[in-house]
Amino acid sequence: MIGPFSLACLDLAGTTVRDDGAVEAAFDAALGAVGIEPGSEREAAARRVVRDTMGWSKADVFARLLAPDEAATATAAFARGYEALLAAGGASEIPGARDVMRTLRRRGVAVCLTTGFAPSTRDALLDALGWRSEIDLALSPADVGRGRPAPDLILGAMARLGVDDPAAVAVVGDTTSDLEAGARAGAGAVIGVLSGAHDEAALGAAPHTALIADVRDLIAVLESADG
């Protein structure tokens, strides 16, 4: 074990996976699919919402932005765009992420990767990285009911992996919605990483127990909670 923890819920893009603008590029493709023109006021307003809702279910983001028919079109276009980037070799890990996951599991901490992506996008990403054997579980909002900032991804991981005590859960992510979800679940550790979408000021204003530069610092932070 590492400290009191038996489950780590780690976000994907921006936390364990390099983003390099892929999410925003896929959002651009999705907005274009419903006729939102680059440089328009409507695009500028949409971009603000996209930035503020990083970490949410992508379907929820588009539902907030668009009418139902357009939202469905945009959600499908986002998935196609992101998966096309993956097929072109656009996926890479945050340096050290695989080693961290291996260390967690070797020391008795189950690993669940959580994301706002649709299951098809999530699975394409896991396959591109070769991570299926490195984790215990991966969950999308479609698997559990609601996406972040609701706690459903974390509670769903606990239920599936037999973890009863939220104090035994560490939640790690690069967005305020990751941290809000962890706090709402009652997680024992709610840790923001500065390698992704939201900066130190934004993450610092959200509920958290620690902020770290990137996922490589995670083990030391969890060990410090021992006892």
PDB file of C-alpha atoms in Angstrom:
ATOM      1  CA  MET A   1       0.000   0.000   0.000  1.00  0.00           C
ATOM      2  CA  ILE A   2       0.954   3.643  -0.415  1.00  0.00           C
ATOM      3  CA  GLY A   3      -0.275   5.608   2.557  1.00  0.00           C
ATOM      4  CA  PRO A   4      -3.930   4.776   3.233  1.00  0.00           C
ATOM      5  CA  PHE A   5      -4.788   4.447  -0.450  1.00  0.00           C
ATOM      6  CA  SER A   6      -6.196   1.450  -2.292  1.00  0.00           C
ATOM      7  CA  LEU A   7      -7.505   3.206  -5.440  1.00  0.00           C
ATOM      8  CA  ALA A   8      -6.130   5.964  -7.663  1.00  0.00           C
ATOM      9  CA  CYS A   9      -8.461   7.613 -10.184  1.00  0.00           C
ATOM     10  CA  LEU A  10      -6.254   9.302 -12.765  1.00  0.00           C
ATOM     11  CA  ASP A  11      -7.498  11.540 -15.549  1.00  0.00           C
ATOM     12  CA  LEU A  12      -6.331  10.920 -19.116  1.00  0.00           C
ATOM     13  CA  ALA A  13      -5.677  13.966 -21.366  1.00  0.00           C
ATOM     14  CA  GLY A  14      -3.458  16.507 -19.626  1.00  0.00           C
ATOM     15  CA  THR A  15      -2.774  14.294 -16.611  1.00  0.00           C
ATOM     16  CA  THR A  16      -1.362  10.992 -17.870  1.00  0.00           C
ATOM     17  CA  VAL A  17      -1.521  11.732 -21.607  1.00  0.00           C
ATOM     18  CA  ARG A  18       0.057  14.632 -23.477  1.00  0.00           C
ATOM     19  CA  ASP A  19      -2.598  16.849 -24.968  1.00  0.00           C
ATOM     20  CA  ASP A  20      -0.505  18.996 -27.366  1.00  0.00           C
ATOM     21  CA  GLY A  21      -3.673  20.734 -28.512  1.00  0.00           C
ATOM     22  CA  ALA A  22      -5.430  17.576 -29.696  1.00  0.00           C
ATOM     23  CA  VAL A  23      -8.549  18.181 -27.607  1.00  0.00           C
ATOM     24  CA  GLU A  24      -8.882  21.762 -28.840  1.00  0.00           C
ATOM     25  CA  ALA A  25      -8.292  20.650 -32.437  1.00  0.00           C
ATOM     26  CA  ALA A  26     -11.059  18.074 -32.094  1.00  0.00           C
ATOM     27  CA  PHE A  27     -13.338  20.736 -30.616  1.00  0.00           C
ATOM     28  CA  ASP A  28     -12.568  22.959 -33.615  1.00  0.00           C
ATOM     29  CA  ALA A  29     -13.594  20.138 -35.950  1.00  0.00           C
ATOM     30  CA  ALA A  30     -16.777  19.633 -33.967  1.00  0.00           C
ATOM     31  CA  LEU A  31     -17.711  23.320 -34.076  1.00  0.00           C
ATOM     32  CA  GLY A  32     -17.037  23.388 -37.810  1.00  0.00           C
ATOM     33  CA  ALA A  33     -19.321  20.406 -38.285  1.00  0.00           C
ATOM     34  CA  VAL A  34     -22.270  22.487 -37.072  1.00  0.00           C
ATOM     35  CA  GLY A  35     -21.353  25.567 -39.086  1.00  0.00           C
ATOM     36  CA  ILE A  36     -19.636  27.683 -36.438  1.00  0.00           C
ATOM     37  CA  GLU A  37     -17.114  29.696 -38.427  1.00  0.00           C
ATOM     38  CA  PRO A  38     -13.547  30.379 -37.252  1.00  0.00           C
ATOM     39  CA  GLY A  39     -13.159  33.934 -35.977  1.00  0.00           C
ATOM     40  CA  SER A  40     -16.876  34.458 -35.425  1.00  0.00           C
ATOM     41  CA  GLU A  41     -18.367  35.765 -32.187  1.00  0.00           C
ATOM     42  CA  ARG A  42     -20.129  32.449 -31.792  1.00  0.00           C
ATOM     43  CA  GLU A  43     -16.817  30.605 -31.997  1.00  0.00           C
ATOM     44  CA  ALA A  44     -15.216  32.920 -29.439  1.00  0.00           C
ATOM     45  CA  ALA A  45     -18.093  32.318 -27.031  1.00  0.00           C
ATOM     46  CA  ALA A  46     -17.862  28.562 -27.621  1.00  0.00           C
ATOM     47  CA  ARG A  47     -14.122  28.556 -26.942  1.00  0.00           C
ATOM     48  CA  ARG A  48     -14.683  30.246 -23.596  1.00  0.00           C
ATOM     49  CA  VAL A  49     -17.153  27.549 -22.616  1.00  0.00           C
ATOM     50  CA  VAL A  50     -14.785  24.818 -23.827  1.00  0.00           C
ATOM     51  CA  ARG A  51     -11.930  26.187 -21.703  1.00  0.00           C
ATOM     52  CA  ASP A  52     -14.131  26.529 -18.633  1.00  0.00           C
ATOM     53  CA  THR A  53     -15.528  22.999 -18.974  1.00  0.00           C
ATOM     54  CA  MET A  54     -12.335  21.069 -19.648  1.00  0.00           C
ATOM     55  CA  GLY A  55     -12.674  17.662 -18.022  1.00  0.00           C
ATOM     56  CA  TRP A  56     -16.443  17.491 -18.524  1.00  0.00           C
ATOM     57  CA  SER A  57     -18.197  14.880 -20.604  1.00  0.00           C
ATOM     58  CA  LYS A  58     -17.838  16.109 -24.167  1.00  0.00           C
ATOM     59  CA  ALA A  59     -21.526  15.376 -24.749  1.00  0.00           C
ATOM     60  CA  ASP A  60     -22.362  17.638 -21.792  1.00  0.00           C
ATOM     61  CA  VAL A  61     -20.176  20.436 -23.171  1.00  0.00           C
ATOM     62  CA  PHE A  62     -21.914  20.383 -26.527  1.00  0.00           C
ATOM     63  CA  ALA A  63     -25.321  20.109 -24.862  1.00  0.00           C
ATOM     64  CA  ARG A  64     -24.509  23.330 -23.019  1.00  0.00           C
ATOM     65  CA  LEU A  65     -23.398  25.070 -26.205  1.00  0.00           C
ATOM     66  CA  LEU A  66     -25.855  23.861 -28.820  1.00  0.00           C
ATOM     67  CA  ALA A  67     -29.388  22.777 -29.626  1.00  0.00           C
ATOM     68  CA  PRO A  68     -29.933  19.013 -29.226  1.00  0.00           C
ATOM     69  CA  ASP A  69     -29.541  18.062 -32.912  1.00  0.00           C
ATOM     70  CA  GLU A  70     -26.407  20.177 -33.298  1.00  0.00           C
ATOM     71  CA  ALA A  71     -25.025  18.850 -30.008  1.00  0.00           C
ATOM     72  CA  ALA A  72     -25.333  15.263 -31.200  1.00  0.00           C
ATOM     73  CA  THR A  73     -23.617  16.145 -34.500  1.00  0.00           C
ATOM     74  CA  ALA A  74     -20.812  17.975 -32.705  1.00  0.00           C
ATOM     75  CA  THR A  75     -20.282  15.178 -30.186  1.00  0.00           C
ATOM     76  CA  ALA A  76     -19.881  12.638 -32.988  1.00  0.00           C
ATOM     77  CA  ALA A  77     -17.568  14.978 -34.922  1.00  0.00           C
ATOM     78  CA  PHE A  78     -15.394  15.495 -31.838  1.00  0.00           C
ATOM     79  CA  ALA A  79     -14.968  11.742 -31.420  1.00  0.00           C
ATOM     80  CA  ARG A  80     -14.089  11.295 -35.105  1.00  0.00           C
ATOM     81  CA  GLY A  81     -11.623  14.173 -35.015  1.00  0.00           C
ATOM     82  CA  TYR A  82      -9.835  13.017 -31.886  1.00  0.00           C
ATOM     83  CA  GLU A  83      -9.693   9.408 -33.027  1.00  0.00           C
ATOM     84  CA  ALA A  84      -8.245  10.553 -36.370  1.00  0.00           C
ATOM     85  CA  LEU A  85      -5.481  12.371 -34.493  1.00  0.00           C
ATOM     86  CA  LEU A  86      -4.777   9.177 -32.545  1.00  0.00           C
ATOM     87  CA  ALA A  87      -4.631   7.138 -35.743  1.00  0.00           C
ATOM     88  CA  ALA A  88      -2.050   9.598 -37.064  1.00  0.00           C
ATOM     89  CA  GLY A  89       0.178   8.890 -34.065  1.00  0.00           C
ATOM     90  CA  GLY A  90      -0.984  11.789 -31.943  1.00  0.00           C
ATOM     91  CA  ALA A  91      -0.983  10.023 -28.574  1.00  0.00           C
ATOM     92  CA  SER A  92       1.894  10.030 -26.114  1.00  0.00           C
ATOM     93  CA  GLU A  93       2.150   9.665 -22.379  1.00  0.00           C
ATOM     94  CA  ILE A  94       3.098  12.358 -19.935  1.00  0.00           C
ATOM     95  CA  PRO A  95       6.676  11.275 -19.192  1.00  0.00           C
ATOM     96  CA  GLY A  96       6.688   8.808 -16.328  1.00  0.00           C
ATOM     97  CA  ALA A  97       2.938   8.112 -16.309  1.00  0.00           C
ATOM     98  CA  ARG A  98       3.276   4.417 -17.121  1.00  0.00           C
ATOM     99  CA  ASP A  99       5.912   3.965 -14.428  1.00  0.00           C
ATOM    100  CA  VAL A 100       3.657   5.673 -11.885  1.00  0.00           C
ATOM    101  CA  MET A 101       0.760   3.387 -12.750  1.00  0.00           C
ATOM    102  CA  ARG A 102       2.998   0.349 -12.454  1.00  0.00           C
ATOM    103  CA  THR A 103       4.307   1.509  -9.074  1.00  0.00           C
ATOM    104  CA  LEU A 104       0.786   2.085  -7.780  1.00  0.00           C
ATOM    105  CA  ARG A 105      -0.398  -1.380  -8.789  1.00  0.00           C
ATOM    106  CA  ARG A 106       2.755  -3.100  -7.581  1.00  0.00           C
ATOM    107  CA  ARG A 107       2.162  -1.566  -4.172  1.00  0.00           C
ATOM    108  CA  GLY A 108      -1.474  -2.580  -3.955  1.00  0.00           C
ATOM    109  CA  VAL A 109      -3.229   0.508  -5.315  1.00  0.00           C
ATOM    110  CA  ALA A 110      -5.748  -0.164  -8.092  1.00  0.00           C
ATOM    111  CA  VAL A 111      -5.649   2.251 -11.043  1.00  0.00           C
ATOM    112  CA  CYS A 112      -8.728   3.576 -12.801  1.00  0.00           C
ATOM    113  CA  LEU A 113      -8.317   5.988 -15.699  1.00  0.00           C
ATOM    114  CA  THR A 114     -11.206   8.443 -15.946  1.00  0.00           C
ATOM    115  CA  THR A 115     -12.126  10.748 -18.803  1.00  0.00           C
ATOM    116  CA  GLY A 116     -14.796  12.920 -20.347  1.00  0.00           C
ATOM    117  CA  PHE A 117     -14.304  11.125 -23.665  1.00  0.00           C
ATOM    118  CA  ALA A 118     -16.848   8.749 -25.119  1.00  0.00           C
ATOM    119  CA  PRO A 119     -15.992   5.057 -24.598  1.00  0.00           C
ATOM    120  CA  SER A 120     -14.925   4.637 -28.252  1.00  0.00           C
ATOM    121  CA  THR A 121     -12.471   7.543 -27.981  1.00  0.00           C
ATOM    122  CA  ARG A 122     -11.186   6.377 -24.618  1.00  0.00           C
ATOM    123  CA  ASP A 123     -10.601   2.857 -25.913  1.00  0.00           C
ATOM    124  CA  ALA A 124      -8.842   4.129 -29.029  1.00  0.00           C
ATOM    125  CA  LEU A 125      -6.543   6.141 -26.788  1.00  0.00           C
ATOM    126  CA  LEU A 126      -5.791   3.189 -24.508  1.00  0.00           C
ATOM    127  CA  ASP A 127      -5.012   1.017 -27.538  1.00  0.00           C
ATOM    128  CA  ALA A 128      -2.766   3.687 -29.061  1.00  0.00           C
ATOM    129  CA  LEU A 129      -0.788   3.867 -25.828  1.00  0.00           C
ATOM    130  CA  GLY A 130      -0.822   0.117 -25.141  1.00  0.00           C
ATOM    131  CA  TRP A 131      -2.162   0.743 -21.645  1.00  0.00           C
ATOM    132  CA  ARG A 132      -4.915  -1.847 -21.276  1.00  0.00           C
ATOM    133  CA  SER A 133      -2.642  -4.179 -19.317  1.00  0.00           C
ATOM    134  CA  GLU A 134      -1.350  -1.316 -17.151  1.00  0.00           C
ATOM    135  CA  ILE A 135      -4.668  -0.479 -15.472  1.00  0.00           C
ATOM    136  CA  ASP A 136      -7.505  -2.098 -13.581  1.00  0.00           C
ATOM    137  CA  LEU A 137     -10.349  -0.081 -15.087  1.00  0.00           C
ATOM    138  CA  ALA A 138     -11.184   2.825 -17.406  1.00  0.00           C
ATOM    139  CA  LEU A 139     -14.433   4.768 -17.184  1.00  0.00           C
ATOM    140  CA  SER A 140     -16.277   7.363 -19.250  1.00  0.00           C
ATOM    141  CA  PRO A 141     -19.411   9.282 -18.265  1.00  0.00           C
ATOM    142  CA  ALA A 142     -21.512   6.939 -20.397  1.00  0.00           C
ATOM    143  CA  ASP A 143     -20.495   4.105 -18.066  1.00  0.00           C
ATOM    144  CA  VAL A 144     -21.665   5.726 -14.850  1.00  0.00           C
ATOM    145  CA  GLY A 145     -24.405   8.266 -15.539  1.00  0.00           C
ATOM    146  CA  ARG A 146     -22.858  11.715 -15.157  1.00  0.00           C
ATOM    147  CA  GLY A 147     -19.510  13.217 -16.013  1.00  0.00           C
ATOM    148  CA  ARG A 148     -17.460  15.642 -13.949  1.00  0.00           C
ATOM    149  CA  PRO A 149     -17.847  17.695 -11.842  1.00  0.00           C
ATOM    150  CA  ALA A 150     -20.329  15.110 -10.540  1.00  0.00           C
ATOM    151  CA  PRO A 151     -18.586  12.351  -8.543  1.00  0.00           C
ATOM    152  CA  ASP A 152     -20.043   9.462 -10.575  1.00  0.00           C
ATOM    153  CA  LEU A 153     -16.784   8.402 -12.272  1.00  0.00           C
ATOM    154  CA  ILE A 154     -15.081   8.032  -8.896  1.00  0.00           C
ATOM    155  CA  LEU A 155     -18.021   6.376  -7.186  1.00  0.00           C
ATOM    156  CA  GLY A 156     -18.373   4.029 -10.162  1.00  0.00           C
ATOM    157  CA  ALA A 157     -14.711   3.054  -9.904  1.00  0.00           C
ATOM    158  CA  MET A 158     -15.109   2.373  -6.193  1.00  0.00           C
ATOM    159  CA  ALA A 159     -18.139   0.164  -6.775  1.00  0.00           C
ATOM    160  CA  ARG A 160     -16.503  -1.819  -9.566  1.00  0.00           C
ATOM    161  CA  LEU A 161     -13.210  -2.300  -7.746  1.00  0.00           C
ATOM    162  CA  GLY A 162     -14.614  -3.048  -4.308  1.00  0.00           C
ATOM    163  CA  VAL A 163     -13.393   0.063  -2.488  1.00  0.00           C
ATOM    164  CA  ASP A 164     -15.853   1.083   0.221  1.00  0.00           C
ATOM    165  CA  ASP A 165     -14.059   3.973   1.921  1.00  0.00           C
ATOM    166  CA  PRO A 166     -13.632   7.192  -0.100  1.00  0.00           C
ATOM    167  CA  ALA A 167     -10.759   8.144   2.188  1.00  0.00           C
ATOM    168  CA  ALA A 168      -8.818   5.324   0.485  1.00  0.00           C
ATOM    169  CA  VAL A 169      -9.198   7.011  -2.931  1.00  0.00           C
ATOM    170  CA  ALA A 170      -6.776   9.435  -4.566  1.00  0.00           C
ATOM    171  CA  VAL A 171      -8.160  11.553  -7.412  1.00  0.00           C
ATOM    172  CA  VAL A 172      -5.697  13.196  -9.792  1.00  0.00           C
ATOM    173  CA  GLY A 173      -6.444  15.586 -12.647  1.00  0.00           C
ATOM    174  CA  ASP A 174      -5.499  18.740 -14.522  1.00  0.00           C
ATOM    175  CA  THR A 175      -8.846  20.552 -14.435  1.00  0.00           C
ATOM    176  CA  THR A 176     -11.014  22.173 -11.804  1.00  0.00           C
ATOM    177  CA  SER A 177     -13.779  19.718 -12.649  1.00  0.00           C
ATOM    178  CA  ASP A 178     -11.464  16.804 -11.761  1.00  0.00           C
ATOM    179  CA  LEU A 179     -10.859  18.358  -8.350  1.00  0.00           C
ATOM    180  CA  GLU A 180     -14.507  19.221  -7.776  1.00  0.00           C
ATOM    181  CA  ALA A 181     -15.490  15.632  -8.586  1.00  0.00           C
ATOM    182  CA  GLY A 182     -12.904  14.297  -6.152  1.00  0.00           C
ATOM    183  CA  ALA A 183     -14.116  16.568  -3.386  1.00  0.00           C
ATOM    184  CA  ARG A 184     -17.764  15.644  -4.007  1.00  0.00           C
ATOM    185  CA  ALA A 185     -16.828  11.960  -3.787  1.00  0.00           C
ATOM    186  CA  GLY A 186     -15.118  12.549  -0.445  1.00  0.00           C
ATOM    187  CA  ALA A 187     -11.767  11.306  -1.762  1.00  0.00           C
ATOM    188  CA  GLY A 188      -8.936  11.165   0.730  1.00  0.00           C
ATOM    189  CA  ALA A 189      -6.573  12.900  -1.703  1.00  0.00           C
ATOM    190  CA  VAL A 190      -7.605  15.381  -4.393  1.00  0.00           C
ATOM    191  CA  ILE A 191      -4.516  16.311  -6.379  1.00  0.00           C
ATOM    192  CA  GLY A 192      -4.175  18.807  -9.202  1.00  0.00           C
ATOM    193  CA  VAL A 193      -1.427  18.496 -11.805  1.00  0.00           C
ATOM    194  CA  LEU A 194      -0.015  21.504 -13.655  1.00  0.00           C
ATOM    195  CA  SER A 195       0.666  19.610 -16.893  1.00  0.00           C
ATOM    196  CA  GLY A 196      -2.668  20.208 -18.584  1.00  0.00           C
ATOM    197  CA  ALA A 197      -5.620  22.489 -19.187  1.00  0.00           C
ATOM    198  CA  HIS A 198      -5.880  24.624 -16.052  1.00  0.00           C
ATOM    199  CA  ASP A 199      -3.140  26.662 -14.415  1.00  0.00           C
ATOM    200  CA  GLU A 200      -2.050  26.920 -10.803  1.00  0.00           C
ATOM    201  CA  ALA A 201      -4.371  29.840 -10.047  1.00  0.00           C
ATOM    202  CA  ALA A 202      -7.442  27.979 -11.316  1.00  0.00           C
ATOM    203  CA  LEU A 203      -6.538  24.684  -9.644  1.00  0.00           C
ATOM    204  CA  GLY A 204      -5.590  26.448  -6.432  1.00  0.00           C
ATOM    205  CA  ALA A 205      -9.064  27.968  -6.231  1.00  0.00           C
ATOM    206  CA  ALA A 206     -10.694  24.528  -6.535  1.00  0.00           C
ATOM    207  CA  PRO A 207     -10.924  21.988  -3.695  1.00  0.00           C
ATOM    208  CA  HIS A 208      -7.610  20.129  -3.399  1.00  0.00           C
ATOM    209  CA  THR A 209      -5.230  18.498  -0.971  1.00  0.00           C
ATOM    210  CA  ALA A 210      -2.125  19.053  -3.097  1.00  0.00           C
ATOM    211  CA  LEU A 211      -0.916  20.532  -6.379  1.00  0.00           C
ATOM    212  CA  ILE A 212       2.001  18.910  -8.212  1.00  0.00           C
ATOM    213  CA  ALA A 213       3.978  19.711 -11.331  1.00  0.00           C
ATOM    214  CA  ASP A 214       3.033  16.480 -13.055  1.00  0.00           C
ATOM    215  CA  VAL A 215       2.081  12.882 -12.375  1.00  0.00           C
ATOM    216  CA  ARG A 216       5.686  11.891 -11.633  1.00  0.00           C
ATOM    217  CA  ASP A 217       5.338  13.609  -8.235  1.00  0.00           C
ATOM    218  CA  LEU A 218       2.282  11.563  -7.287  1.00  0.00           C
ATOM    219  CA  ILE A 219       3.920   8.685  -5.442  1.00  0.00           C
ATOM    220  CA  ALA A 220       5.826  10.986  -3.085  1.00  0.00           C
ATOM    221  CA  VAL A 221       2.655  12.933  -2.264  1.00  0.00           C
ATOM    222  CA  LEU A 222       0.703   9.769  -1.504  1.00  0.00           C
ATOM    223  CA  GLU A 223       3.544   8.382   0.596  1.00  0.00           C
ATOM    224  CA  SER A 224       3.529  11.573   2.648  1.00  0.00           C
ATOM    225  CA  ALA A 225      -0.052  10.793   3.705  1.00  0.00           C
ATOM    226  CA  ASP A 226       1.070   7.541   5.371  1.00  0.00           C
ATOM    227  CA  GLY A 227       0.085   7.496   9.012  1.00  0.00           C
TER     228      GLY A 227
END
